[in-house]
Coordinates of C-alpha atoms and ligand atoms in Angstrom, one line a residue:
X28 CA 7.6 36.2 -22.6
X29 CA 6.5 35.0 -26.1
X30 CA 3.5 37.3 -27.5
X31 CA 0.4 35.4 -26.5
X32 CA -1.4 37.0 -29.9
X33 CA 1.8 35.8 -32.0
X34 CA 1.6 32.2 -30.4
X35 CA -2.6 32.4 -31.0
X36 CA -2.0 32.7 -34.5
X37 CA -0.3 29.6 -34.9
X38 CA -2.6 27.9 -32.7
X39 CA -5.9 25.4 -33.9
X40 CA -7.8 23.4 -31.4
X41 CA -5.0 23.7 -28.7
X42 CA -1.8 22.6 -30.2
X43 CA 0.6 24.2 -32.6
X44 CA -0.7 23.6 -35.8
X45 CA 2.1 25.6 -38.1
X46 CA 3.7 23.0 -40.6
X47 CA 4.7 20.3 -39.6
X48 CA 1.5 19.4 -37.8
X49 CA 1.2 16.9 -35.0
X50 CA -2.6 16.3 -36.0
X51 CA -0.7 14.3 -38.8
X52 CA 1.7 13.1 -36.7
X53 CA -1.0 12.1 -34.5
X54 CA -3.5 10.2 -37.0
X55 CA -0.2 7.8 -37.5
X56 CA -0.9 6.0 -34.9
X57 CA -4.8 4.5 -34.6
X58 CA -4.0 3.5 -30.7
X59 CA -1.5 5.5 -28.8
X60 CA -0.4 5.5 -25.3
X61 CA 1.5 8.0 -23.0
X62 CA 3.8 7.1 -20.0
X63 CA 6.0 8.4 -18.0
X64 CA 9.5 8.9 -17.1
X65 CA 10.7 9.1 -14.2
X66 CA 8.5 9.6 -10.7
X67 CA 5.2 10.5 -11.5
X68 CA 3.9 14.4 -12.3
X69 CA 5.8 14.7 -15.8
X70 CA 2.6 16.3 -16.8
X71 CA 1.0 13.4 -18.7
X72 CA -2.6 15.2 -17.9
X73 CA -1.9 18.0 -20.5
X74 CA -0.5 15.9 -23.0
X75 CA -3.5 13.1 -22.6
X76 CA -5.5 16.2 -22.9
X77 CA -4.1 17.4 -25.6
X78 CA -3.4 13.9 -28.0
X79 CA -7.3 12.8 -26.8
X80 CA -8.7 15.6 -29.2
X81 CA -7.4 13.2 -32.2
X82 CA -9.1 10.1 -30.1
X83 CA -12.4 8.9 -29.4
X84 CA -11.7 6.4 -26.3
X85 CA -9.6 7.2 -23.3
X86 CA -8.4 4.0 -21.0
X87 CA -6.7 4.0 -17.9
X88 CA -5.1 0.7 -17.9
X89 CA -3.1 0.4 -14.2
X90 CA -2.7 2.7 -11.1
X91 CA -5.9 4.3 -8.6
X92 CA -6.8 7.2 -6.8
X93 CA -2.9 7.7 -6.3
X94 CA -2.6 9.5 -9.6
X95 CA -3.2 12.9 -10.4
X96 CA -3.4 14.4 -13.4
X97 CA -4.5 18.5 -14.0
X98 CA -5.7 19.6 -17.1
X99 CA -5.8 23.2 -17.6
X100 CA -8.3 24.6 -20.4
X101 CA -7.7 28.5 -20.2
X102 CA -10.6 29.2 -18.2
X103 CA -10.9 25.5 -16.4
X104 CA -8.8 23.5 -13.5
X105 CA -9.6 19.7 -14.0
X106 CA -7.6 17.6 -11.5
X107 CA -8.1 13.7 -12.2
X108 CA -7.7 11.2 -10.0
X109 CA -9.4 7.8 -11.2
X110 CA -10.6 9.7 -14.3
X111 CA -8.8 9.7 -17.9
X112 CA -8.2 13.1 -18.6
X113 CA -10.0 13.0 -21.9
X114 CA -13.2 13.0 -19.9
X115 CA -12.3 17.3 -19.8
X116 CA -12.9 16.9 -23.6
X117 CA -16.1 14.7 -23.4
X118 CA -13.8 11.3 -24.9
X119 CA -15.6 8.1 -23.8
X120 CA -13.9 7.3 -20.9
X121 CA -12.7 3.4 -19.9
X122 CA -11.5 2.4 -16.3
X123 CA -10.0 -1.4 -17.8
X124 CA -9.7 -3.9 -15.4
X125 CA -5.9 -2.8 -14.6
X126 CA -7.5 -0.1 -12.6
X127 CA -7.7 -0.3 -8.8
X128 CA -10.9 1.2 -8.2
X129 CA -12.0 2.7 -4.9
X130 CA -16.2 3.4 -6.2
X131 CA -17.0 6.2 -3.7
X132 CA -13.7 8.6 -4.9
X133 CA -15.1 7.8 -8.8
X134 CA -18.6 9.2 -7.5
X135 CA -17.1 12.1 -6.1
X136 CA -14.8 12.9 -9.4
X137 CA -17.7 12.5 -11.5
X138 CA -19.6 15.2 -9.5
X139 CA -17.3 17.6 -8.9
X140 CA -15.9 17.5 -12.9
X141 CA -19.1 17.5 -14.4
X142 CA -20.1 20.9 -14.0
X143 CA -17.0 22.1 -15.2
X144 CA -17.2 20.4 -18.9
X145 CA -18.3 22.9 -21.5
X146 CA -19.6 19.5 -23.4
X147 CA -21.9 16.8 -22.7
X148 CA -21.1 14.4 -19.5
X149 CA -18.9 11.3 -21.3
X150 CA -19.2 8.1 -20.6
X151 CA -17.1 6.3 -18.1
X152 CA -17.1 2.8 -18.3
X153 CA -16.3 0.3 -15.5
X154 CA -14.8 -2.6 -16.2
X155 CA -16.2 -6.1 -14.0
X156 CA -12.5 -7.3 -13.3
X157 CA -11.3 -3.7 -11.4
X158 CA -10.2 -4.4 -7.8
X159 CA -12.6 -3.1 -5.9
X160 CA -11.3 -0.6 -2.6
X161 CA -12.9 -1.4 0.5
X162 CA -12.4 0.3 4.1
X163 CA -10.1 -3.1 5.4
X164 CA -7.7 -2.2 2.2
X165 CA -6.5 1.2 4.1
X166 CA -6.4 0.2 7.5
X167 CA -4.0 -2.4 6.7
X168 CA -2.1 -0.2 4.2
X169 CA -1.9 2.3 7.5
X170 CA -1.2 -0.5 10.0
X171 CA 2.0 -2.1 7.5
X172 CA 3.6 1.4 6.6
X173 CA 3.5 2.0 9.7
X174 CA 5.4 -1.4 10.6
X175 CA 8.0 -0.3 8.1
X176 CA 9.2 2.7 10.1
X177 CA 12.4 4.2 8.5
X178 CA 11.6 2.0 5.4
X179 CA 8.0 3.1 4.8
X180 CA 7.0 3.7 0.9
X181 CA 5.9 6.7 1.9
X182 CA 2.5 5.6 -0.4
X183 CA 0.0 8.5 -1.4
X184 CA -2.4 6.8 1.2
X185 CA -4.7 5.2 -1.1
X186 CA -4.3 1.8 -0.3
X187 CA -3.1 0.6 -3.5
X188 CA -0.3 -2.3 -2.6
X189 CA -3.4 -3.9 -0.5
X190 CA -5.6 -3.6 -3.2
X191 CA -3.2 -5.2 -5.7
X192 CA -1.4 -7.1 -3.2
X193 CA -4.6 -9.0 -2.0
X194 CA -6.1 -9.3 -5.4
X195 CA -2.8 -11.1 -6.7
X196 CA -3.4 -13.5 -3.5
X197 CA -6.8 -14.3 -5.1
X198 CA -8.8 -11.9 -2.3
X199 CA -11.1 -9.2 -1.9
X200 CA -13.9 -7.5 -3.8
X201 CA -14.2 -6.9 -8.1
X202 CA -16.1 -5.0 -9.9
X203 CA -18.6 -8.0 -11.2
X204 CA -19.5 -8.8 -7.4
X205 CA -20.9 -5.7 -6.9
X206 CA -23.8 -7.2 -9.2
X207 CA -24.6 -9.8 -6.5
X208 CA -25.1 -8.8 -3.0
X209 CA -24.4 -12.8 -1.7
X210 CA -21.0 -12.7 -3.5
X211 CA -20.5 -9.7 -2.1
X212 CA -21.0 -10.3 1.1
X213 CA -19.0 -13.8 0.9
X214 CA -15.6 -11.6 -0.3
X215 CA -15.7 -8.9 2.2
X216 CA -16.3 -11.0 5.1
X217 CA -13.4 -13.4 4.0
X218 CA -11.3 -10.2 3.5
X219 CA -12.4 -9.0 6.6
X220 CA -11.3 -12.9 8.4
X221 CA -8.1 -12.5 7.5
X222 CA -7.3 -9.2 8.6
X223 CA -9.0 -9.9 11.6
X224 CA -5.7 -10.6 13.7
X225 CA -4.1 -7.4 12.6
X226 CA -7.2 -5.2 13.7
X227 CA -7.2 -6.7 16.8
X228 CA -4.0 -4.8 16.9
X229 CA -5.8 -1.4 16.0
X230 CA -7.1 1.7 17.6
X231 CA -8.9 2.8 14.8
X232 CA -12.7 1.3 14.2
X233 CA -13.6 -1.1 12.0
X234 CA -16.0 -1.3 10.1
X235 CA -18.3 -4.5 9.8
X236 CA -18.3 -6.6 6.8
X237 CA -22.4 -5.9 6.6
X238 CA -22.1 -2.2 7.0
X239 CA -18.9 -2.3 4.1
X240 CA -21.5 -4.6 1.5
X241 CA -24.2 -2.1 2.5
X242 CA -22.3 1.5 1.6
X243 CA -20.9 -0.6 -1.7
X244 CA -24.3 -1.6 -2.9
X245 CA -26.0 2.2 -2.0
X246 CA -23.5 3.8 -3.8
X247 CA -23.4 1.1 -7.0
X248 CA -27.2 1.7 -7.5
X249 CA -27.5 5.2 -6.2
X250 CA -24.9 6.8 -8.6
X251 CA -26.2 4.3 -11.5
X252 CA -22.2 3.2 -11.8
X253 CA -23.6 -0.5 -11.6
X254 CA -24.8 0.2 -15.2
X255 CA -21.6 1.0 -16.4
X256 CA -20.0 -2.0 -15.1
X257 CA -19.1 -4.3 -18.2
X258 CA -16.5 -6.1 -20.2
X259 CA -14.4 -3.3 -21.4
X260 CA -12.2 -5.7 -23.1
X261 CA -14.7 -7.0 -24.7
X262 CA -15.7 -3.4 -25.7
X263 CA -12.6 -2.1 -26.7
X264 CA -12.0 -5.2 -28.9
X265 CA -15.7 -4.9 -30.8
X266 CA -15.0 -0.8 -31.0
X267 CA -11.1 -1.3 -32.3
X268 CA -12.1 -3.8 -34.5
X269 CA -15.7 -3.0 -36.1
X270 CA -16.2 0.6 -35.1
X271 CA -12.7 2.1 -36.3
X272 CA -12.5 4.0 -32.9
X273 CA -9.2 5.4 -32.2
X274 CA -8.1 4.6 -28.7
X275 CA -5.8 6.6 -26.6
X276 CA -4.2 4.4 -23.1
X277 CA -3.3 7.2 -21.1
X278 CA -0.5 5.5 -18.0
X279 CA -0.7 6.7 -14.5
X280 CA 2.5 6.8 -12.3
X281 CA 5.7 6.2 -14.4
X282 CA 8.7 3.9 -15.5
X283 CA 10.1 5.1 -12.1
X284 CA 7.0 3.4 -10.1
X285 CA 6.4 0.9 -12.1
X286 CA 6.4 -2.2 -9.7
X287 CA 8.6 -4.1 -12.3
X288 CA 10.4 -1.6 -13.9
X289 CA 10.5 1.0 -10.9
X290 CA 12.9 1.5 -7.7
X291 CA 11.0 -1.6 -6.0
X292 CA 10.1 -1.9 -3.6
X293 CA 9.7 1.9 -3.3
X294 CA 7.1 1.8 -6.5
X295 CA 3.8 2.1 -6.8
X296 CA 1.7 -1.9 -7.0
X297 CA 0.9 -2.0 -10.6
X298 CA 2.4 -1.8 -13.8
X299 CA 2.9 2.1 -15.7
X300 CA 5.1 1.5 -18.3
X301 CA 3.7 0.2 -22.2
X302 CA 4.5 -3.0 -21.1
X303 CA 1.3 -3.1 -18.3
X304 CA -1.5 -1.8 -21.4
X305 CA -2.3 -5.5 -22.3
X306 CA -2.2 -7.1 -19.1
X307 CA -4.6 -4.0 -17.8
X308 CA -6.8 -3.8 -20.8
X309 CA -7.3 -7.4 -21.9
X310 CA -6.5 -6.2 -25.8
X311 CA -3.2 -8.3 -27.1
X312 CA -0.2 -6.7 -26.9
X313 CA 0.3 -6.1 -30.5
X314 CA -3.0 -3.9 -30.6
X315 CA -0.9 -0.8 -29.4
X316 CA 0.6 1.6 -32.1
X317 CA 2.9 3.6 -30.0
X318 CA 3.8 5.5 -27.2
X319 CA 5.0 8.8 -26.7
X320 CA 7.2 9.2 -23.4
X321 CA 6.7 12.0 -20.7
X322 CA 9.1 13.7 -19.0
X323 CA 9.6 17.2 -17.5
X324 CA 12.8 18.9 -17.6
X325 CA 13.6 18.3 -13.6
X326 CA 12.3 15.1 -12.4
X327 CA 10.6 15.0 -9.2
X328 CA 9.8 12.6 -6.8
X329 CA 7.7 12.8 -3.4
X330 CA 7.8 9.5 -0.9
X331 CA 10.6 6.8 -0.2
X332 CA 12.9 5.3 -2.5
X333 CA 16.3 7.1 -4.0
X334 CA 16.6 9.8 -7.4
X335 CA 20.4 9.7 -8.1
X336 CA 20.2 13.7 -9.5
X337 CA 18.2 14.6 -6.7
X338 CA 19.0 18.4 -5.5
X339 CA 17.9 18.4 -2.0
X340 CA 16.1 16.2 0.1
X341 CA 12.4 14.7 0.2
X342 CA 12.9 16.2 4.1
X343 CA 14.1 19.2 3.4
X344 CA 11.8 20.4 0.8
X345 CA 9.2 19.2 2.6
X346 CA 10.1 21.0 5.5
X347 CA 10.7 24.2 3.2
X348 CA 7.3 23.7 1.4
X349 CA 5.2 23.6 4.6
X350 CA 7.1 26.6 5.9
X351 CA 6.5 28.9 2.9
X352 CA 2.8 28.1 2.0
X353 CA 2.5 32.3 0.2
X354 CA 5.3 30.9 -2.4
X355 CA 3.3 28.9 -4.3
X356 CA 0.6 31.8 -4.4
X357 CA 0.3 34.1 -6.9
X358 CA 1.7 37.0 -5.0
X359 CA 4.4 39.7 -4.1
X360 CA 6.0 37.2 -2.1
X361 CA 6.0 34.4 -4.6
X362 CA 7.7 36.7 -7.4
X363 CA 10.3 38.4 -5.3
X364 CA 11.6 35.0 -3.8
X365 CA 11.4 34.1 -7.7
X366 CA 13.9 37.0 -8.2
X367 CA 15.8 37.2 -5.7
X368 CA 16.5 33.3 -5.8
X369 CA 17.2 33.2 -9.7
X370 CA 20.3 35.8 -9.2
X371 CA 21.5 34.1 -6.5
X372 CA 21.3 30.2 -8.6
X373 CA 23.3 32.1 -11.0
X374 CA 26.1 32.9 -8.8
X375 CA 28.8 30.2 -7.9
X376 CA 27.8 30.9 -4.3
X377 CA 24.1 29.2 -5.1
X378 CA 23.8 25.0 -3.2
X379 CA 21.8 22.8 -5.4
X380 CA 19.1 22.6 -2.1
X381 CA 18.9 26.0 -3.2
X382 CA 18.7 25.7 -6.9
X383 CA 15.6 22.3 -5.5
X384 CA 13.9 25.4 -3.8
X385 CA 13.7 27.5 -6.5
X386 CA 12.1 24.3 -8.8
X387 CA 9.8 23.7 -6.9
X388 CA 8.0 26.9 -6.2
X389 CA 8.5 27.9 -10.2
X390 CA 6.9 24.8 -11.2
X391 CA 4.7 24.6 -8.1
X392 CA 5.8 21.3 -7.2
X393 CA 3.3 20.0 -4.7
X394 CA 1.1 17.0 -5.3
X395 CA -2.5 17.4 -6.7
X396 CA -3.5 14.1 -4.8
X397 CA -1.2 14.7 -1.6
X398 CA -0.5 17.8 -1.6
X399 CA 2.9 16.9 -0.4
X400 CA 5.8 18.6 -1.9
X401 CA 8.1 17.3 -5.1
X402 CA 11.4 16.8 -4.4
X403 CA 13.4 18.4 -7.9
X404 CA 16.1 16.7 -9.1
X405 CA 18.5 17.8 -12.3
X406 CA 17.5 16.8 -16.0
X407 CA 18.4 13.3 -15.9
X408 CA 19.3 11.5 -19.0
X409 CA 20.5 8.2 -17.8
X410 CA 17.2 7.2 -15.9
X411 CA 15.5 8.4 -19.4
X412 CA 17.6 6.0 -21.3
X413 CA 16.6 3.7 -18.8
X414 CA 12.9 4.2 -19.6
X415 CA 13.2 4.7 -23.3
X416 CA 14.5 0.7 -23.4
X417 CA 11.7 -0.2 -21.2
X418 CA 9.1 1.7 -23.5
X419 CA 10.4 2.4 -26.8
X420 CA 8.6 5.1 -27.7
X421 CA 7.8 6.6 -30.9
X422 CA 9.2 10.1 -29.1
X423 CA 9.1 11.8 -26.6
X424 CA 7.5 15.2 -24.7
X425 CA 9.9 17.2 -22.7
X426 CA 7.6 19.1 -20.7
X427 CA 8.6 22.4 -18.3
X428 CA 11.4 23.9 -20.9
X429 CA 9.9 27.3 -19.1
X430 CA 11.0 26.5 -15.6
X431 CA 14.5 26.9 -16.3
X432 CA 14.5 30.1 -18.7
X433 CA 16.9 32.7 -16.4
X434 CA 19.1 29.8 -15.5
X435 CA 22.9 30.3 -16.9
X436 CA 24.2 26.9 -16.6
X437 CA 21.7 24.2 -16.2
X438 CA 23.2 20.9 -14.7
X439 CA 22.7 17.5 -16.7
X440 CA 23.2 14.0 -15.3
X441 CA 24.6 12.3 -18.3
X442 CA 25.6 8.7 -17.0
X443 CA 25.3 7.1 -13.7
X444 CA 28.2 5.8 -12.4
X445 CA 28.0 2.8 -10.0
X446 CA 31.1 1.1 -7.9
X447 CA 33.5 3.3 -9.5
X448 CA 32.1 1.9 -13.3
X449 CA 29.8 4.1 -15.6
X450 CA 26.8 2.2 -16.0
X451 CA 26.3 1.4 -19.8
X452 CA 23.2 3.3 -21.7
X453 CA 19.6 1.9 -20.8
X454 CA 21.2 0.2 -17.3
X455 CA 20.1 0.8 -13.9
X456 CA 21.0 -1.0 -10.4
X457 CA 17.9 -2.4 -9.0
X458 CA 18.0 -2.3 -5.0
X459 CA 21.5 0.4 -4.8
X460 CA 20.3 3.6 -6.5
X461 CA 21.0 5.5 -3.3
X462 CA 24.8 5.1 -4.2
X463 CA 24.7 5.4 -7.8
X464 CA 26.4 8.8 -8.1
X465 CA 25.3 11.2 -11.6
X466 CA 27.8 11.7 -14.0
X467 CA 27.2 15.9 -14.3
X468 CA 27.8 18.2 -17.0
X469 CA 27.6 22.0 -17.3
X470 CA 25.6 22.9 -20.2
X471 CA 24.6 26.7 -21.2
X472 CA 20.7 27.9 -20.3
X473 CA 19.2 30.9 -21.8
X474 CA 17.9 34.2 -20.3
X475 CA 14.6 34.7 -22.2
X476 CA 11.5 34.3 -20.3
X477 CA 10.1 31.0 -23.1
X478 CA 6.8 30.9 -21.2
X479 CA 4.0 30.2 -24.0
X480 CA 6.3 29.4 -27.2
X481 CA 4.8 27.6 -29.6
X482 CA 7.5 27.0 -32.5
X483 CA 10.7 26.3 -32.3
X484 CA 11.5 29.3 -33.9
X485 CA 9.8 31.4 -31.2
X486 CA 12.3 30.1 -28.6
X487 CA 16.3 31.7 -28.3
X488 CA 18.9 30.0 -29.6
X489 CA 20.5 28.6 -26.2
X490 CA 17.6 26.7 -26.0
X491 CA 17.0 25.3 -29.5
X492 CA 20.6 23.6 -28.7
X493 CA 20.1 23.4 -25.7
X494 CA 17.1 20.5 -27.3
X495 CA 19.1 19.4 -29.9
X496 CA 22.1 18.3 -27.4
X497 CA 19.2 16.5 -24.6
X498 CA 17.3 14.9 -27.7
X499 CA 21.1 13.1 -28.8
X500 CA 21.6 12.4 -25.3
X501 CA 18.1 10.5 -25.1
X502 CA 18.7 8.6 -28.4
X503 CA 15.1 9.4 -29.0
X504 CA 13.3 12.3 -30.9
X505 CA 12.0 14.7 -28.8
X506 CA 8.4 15.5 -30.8
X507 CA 6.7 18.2 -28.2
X508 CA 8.2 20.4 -25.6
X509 CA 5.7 22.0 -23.0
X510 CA 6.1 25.9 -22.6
X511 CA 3.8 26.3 -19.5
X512 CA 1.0 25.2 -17.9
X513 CA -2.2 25.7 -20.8
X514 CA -3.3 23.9 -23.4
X515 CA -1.5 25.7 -26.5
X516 CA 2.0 25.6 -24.3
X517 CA 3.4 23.3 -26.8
X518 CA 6.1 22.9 -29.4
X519 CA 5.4 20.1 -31.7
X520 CA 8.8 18.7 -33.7
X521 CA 8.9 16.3 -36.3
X522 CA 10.4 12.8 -35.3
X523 CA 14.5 12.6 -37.1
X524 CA 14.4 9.5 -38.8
X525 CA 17.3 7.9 -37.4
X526 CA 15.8 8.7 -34.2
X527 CA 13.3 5.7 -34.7
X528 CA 11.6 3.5 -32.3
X529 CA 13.1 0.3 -32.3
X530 CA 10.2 -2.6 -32.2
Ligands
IMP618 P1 1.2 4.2 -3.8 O1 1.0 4.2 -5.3 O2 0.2 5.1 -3.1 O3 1.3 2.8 -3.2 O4 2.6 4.9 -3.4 C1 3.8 4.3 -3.8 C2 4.8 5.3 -4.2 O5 4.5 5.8 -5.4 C3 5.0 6.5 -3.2 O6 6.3 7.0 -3.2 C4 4.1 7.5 -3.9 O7 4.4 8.8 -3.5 C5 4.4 7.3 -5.4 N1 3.2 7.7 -6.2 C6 2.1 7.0 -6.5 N2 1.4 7.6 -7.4 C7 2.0 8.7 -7.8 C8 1.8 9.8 -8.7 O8 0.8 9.8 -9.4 N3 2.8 10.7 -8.8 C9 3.9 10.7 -8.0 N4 4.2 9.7 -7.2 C10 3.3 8.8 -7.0

């Protein structure tokens, strides 16, 4: 374990700031976003939280309540749903019209956050186009996945491919209608029409078009949200433009779920990759300076759909997870399986279901808007060549270098290899990732216990190559590296040149 005192020292404001600085690095780029990777929960809370110090405006752009983000402040636990995460550092907060937006979870994030901010309450800002959830959106959701039997999405529950689905086919409630109770009124009970023949299908009860407008309007004038509700294009624009605000787009989801870019059909409905900030946002698509790329170490994913470097199963760990709740406690239990399971990974007797175990209770792999468990898969360079095409980044943060410290040999999928043919750089199959089998190589870990570096030259030398050799592998530079869980658990490197992004 790295000295928290000698990691304080080099430490301003929550990020390493011991030459070369990423606050300069930083004020580069005047509108930055962050994505992700692979499957969602690369950590892109902590690393909004931490870039949104340098910002003064924080947009989601895409994605719902299915997202969650945790931001941990030393002596604060934020989890975000439909929040930015720069609300935990009182950064004006945008929902753009990308945002599927179900009001009453909003309410409920605002109240249960706000105490917890050791500055004054943010604004959050709605903006008139969002999708709008209503109770018809998750019944059908419910009533289709379960249609889909063996081939269900295995969605986080929160109605999200209705919401987009039935705003693509022109349907359902926005944001702006919430201003007139008529038009109101006039959406729902259309929605509600043509749903009708698949309720009549239903058990569950549902509720009536009048009693949906009713709850709506309450909670728009009771929570004062329908003041917030505005043209945040229009805002963003005037604030870029006139009022020199820097604006940080902070993705939900990843390049994984993306529903262009992603595993379709097992994605998420809306866009998470670079590509979806102008469409969301309304700003052109030039306005964006770059975008830094999150991914963790081992990839997870929870629901349907296939990881090629997967270790176990989605099953199987589930199974495991729900069986061995004390694990992921702080706890006698949780640090001799820890042991106990680290000595045997290093032997030649160790499964990689084993080696999936052991990831997921180190990193505590369980969802923060599920609670589900994350299936661990190996590092996976091929899927993050993959993404790195799709969002040319300006680098990228490989988060949870501290999961693997103890680990002798630490598996890397290199390539994918597909009907007998390695799949060039940057290529992916899009419908037959189930039989795309990893290309593997054995590369050396490192027995220190990294957990709080903050330089590079804090960490052993096994795992400074250990960078060096993933970083060539991505083509991209690697600019931060995540050490643990806080705030200051982060290495920041200067770019390499030749490392560039492309556009
Ligand atoms: P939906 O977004 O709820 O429709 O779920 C579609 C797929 O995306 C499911 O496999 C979900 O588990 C996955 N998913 C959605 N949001 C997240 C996330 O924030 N992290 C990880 N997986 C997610």
């Amino acid at each position: 374990m790295v000295s928290r005192e000698s990691a304080k020292r080099q430490i301003i404001g929550g990020v390493n700031m011991s030459a070369p600085s990423f606050e300069s690095f930083v004020a580069q780029y005047l509108r930055l976003a962050v994505c992700g990777t692979y499957w969602g929960d690369e950590g892109k809370g902590k690393i909004v939280d931490i870039c949104s110090e340098y910002f003064d405006i924080v947009v989601r752009f895409s994605g719902g309540e299915n997202a969650g983000h945790s931001v941990n402040d030393e002596s604060k636990n934020f989890a975000f749903h439909l929040l930015p995460s720069g609300f935990a550092r009182g950064k004006t907060c945008v929902l753009a019209g990308g945002v599927l937006l179900k009001l009453q979870a909003l309410v409920a994030e605002i109240a249960e956050n706000t105490p917890k901010l050791s500055c004054t309450a943010p604004d959050v800002l709605i903006d008139e186009r969002c999708p709008i959830w209503t109770p018809y959106h998750a019944l059908f959701e419910a009533y289709i996945e379960r249609l889909r039997g063996k081939d269900a999405i295995g969605t986080t529950g929160r109605a999200m491919g209705p919401l987009q689905g039935f705003h693509s086919m022109r349907e359902g409630v926005i944001a702006a209608h919430l201003r007139d109770r008529r038009q109101l009124m006039r959406v729902v009970t259309q929605l509600h029409a043509i749903l009708k023949p698949c309720f009549d299908k239903m058990v569950d009860e549902v509720p009536t078009p009048a009693s949906v407008v009713d709850e709506l309007v309450a909670l728009a004038q009771s929570s004062g949200i329908l003041k917030s509700i505005i043209d945040t294009g229009a805002y963003l624009f005037d604030e870029i433009t006139k009022g020199s605000k820097r604006v940080l787009f902070e993705g939900s989801q990843a390049t994984g779920l993306d529903v262009n870019a992603g595993t379709w059909p097992f994605t998420t409905s809306t866009s998470s990759t670079a590509g979806g900030i102008a469409a969301g946002t309304l700003l052109p698509p030039g306005a964006l300076s770059g975008t830094l790329l999150v991914m963790k170490l081992f990839p997870t994913r929870v629901g349907g759909g296939s990881m090629p470097s997967e270790l176990s199963s989605r099953e199987a760990i589930q199974r495991f997870a729900d069986a061995n709740p004390e694990l992921f406690e702080n706890g006698s239990a949780r640090a001799e399986f820890l042991e106990d399971r680290l000595r045997h990974c290093n032997t030649d007797d160790a499964t990689s279901a084993e080696l999936g175990e052991y990831i997921m209770v180190k990193a505590r792999e369980i969802g923060v808007s599920t609670g589900r468990g994350r299936s661990p898969g190996r590092p996976d360079l091929a899927w993050a060549r993959y993404a790195i095409r799709v969002n040319d980044p300006i680098g990228c943060v490989l988060n949870g270098l501290d999961v693997v410290s103890g680990l002798e040999i630490i598996e890397v999928v290199t390539g994918y290899r597909y009907r007998g043919v390695e799949l060039a750089p940057g290529i992916v199959p899009v419908l037959d990732l189930a039989n795309v089998e990893p290309v593997i190589e054995q590369w050396p870990g490192w027995k220190e216990d990294i957990t709080g570096a903050a330089s590079m030259n804090q960490l052993p030398q096994n795992a400074r190559r250990f960078i060096e050799r993933f970083e060539e592998g991505l083509g991209r530079s690697i600019i931060l590296i995540g050490t643990g869980t806080k705030r200051r658990d982060v290495i920041f490197r200067e770019p390499k040149a030749r490392l560039n992004a492309i556009f």
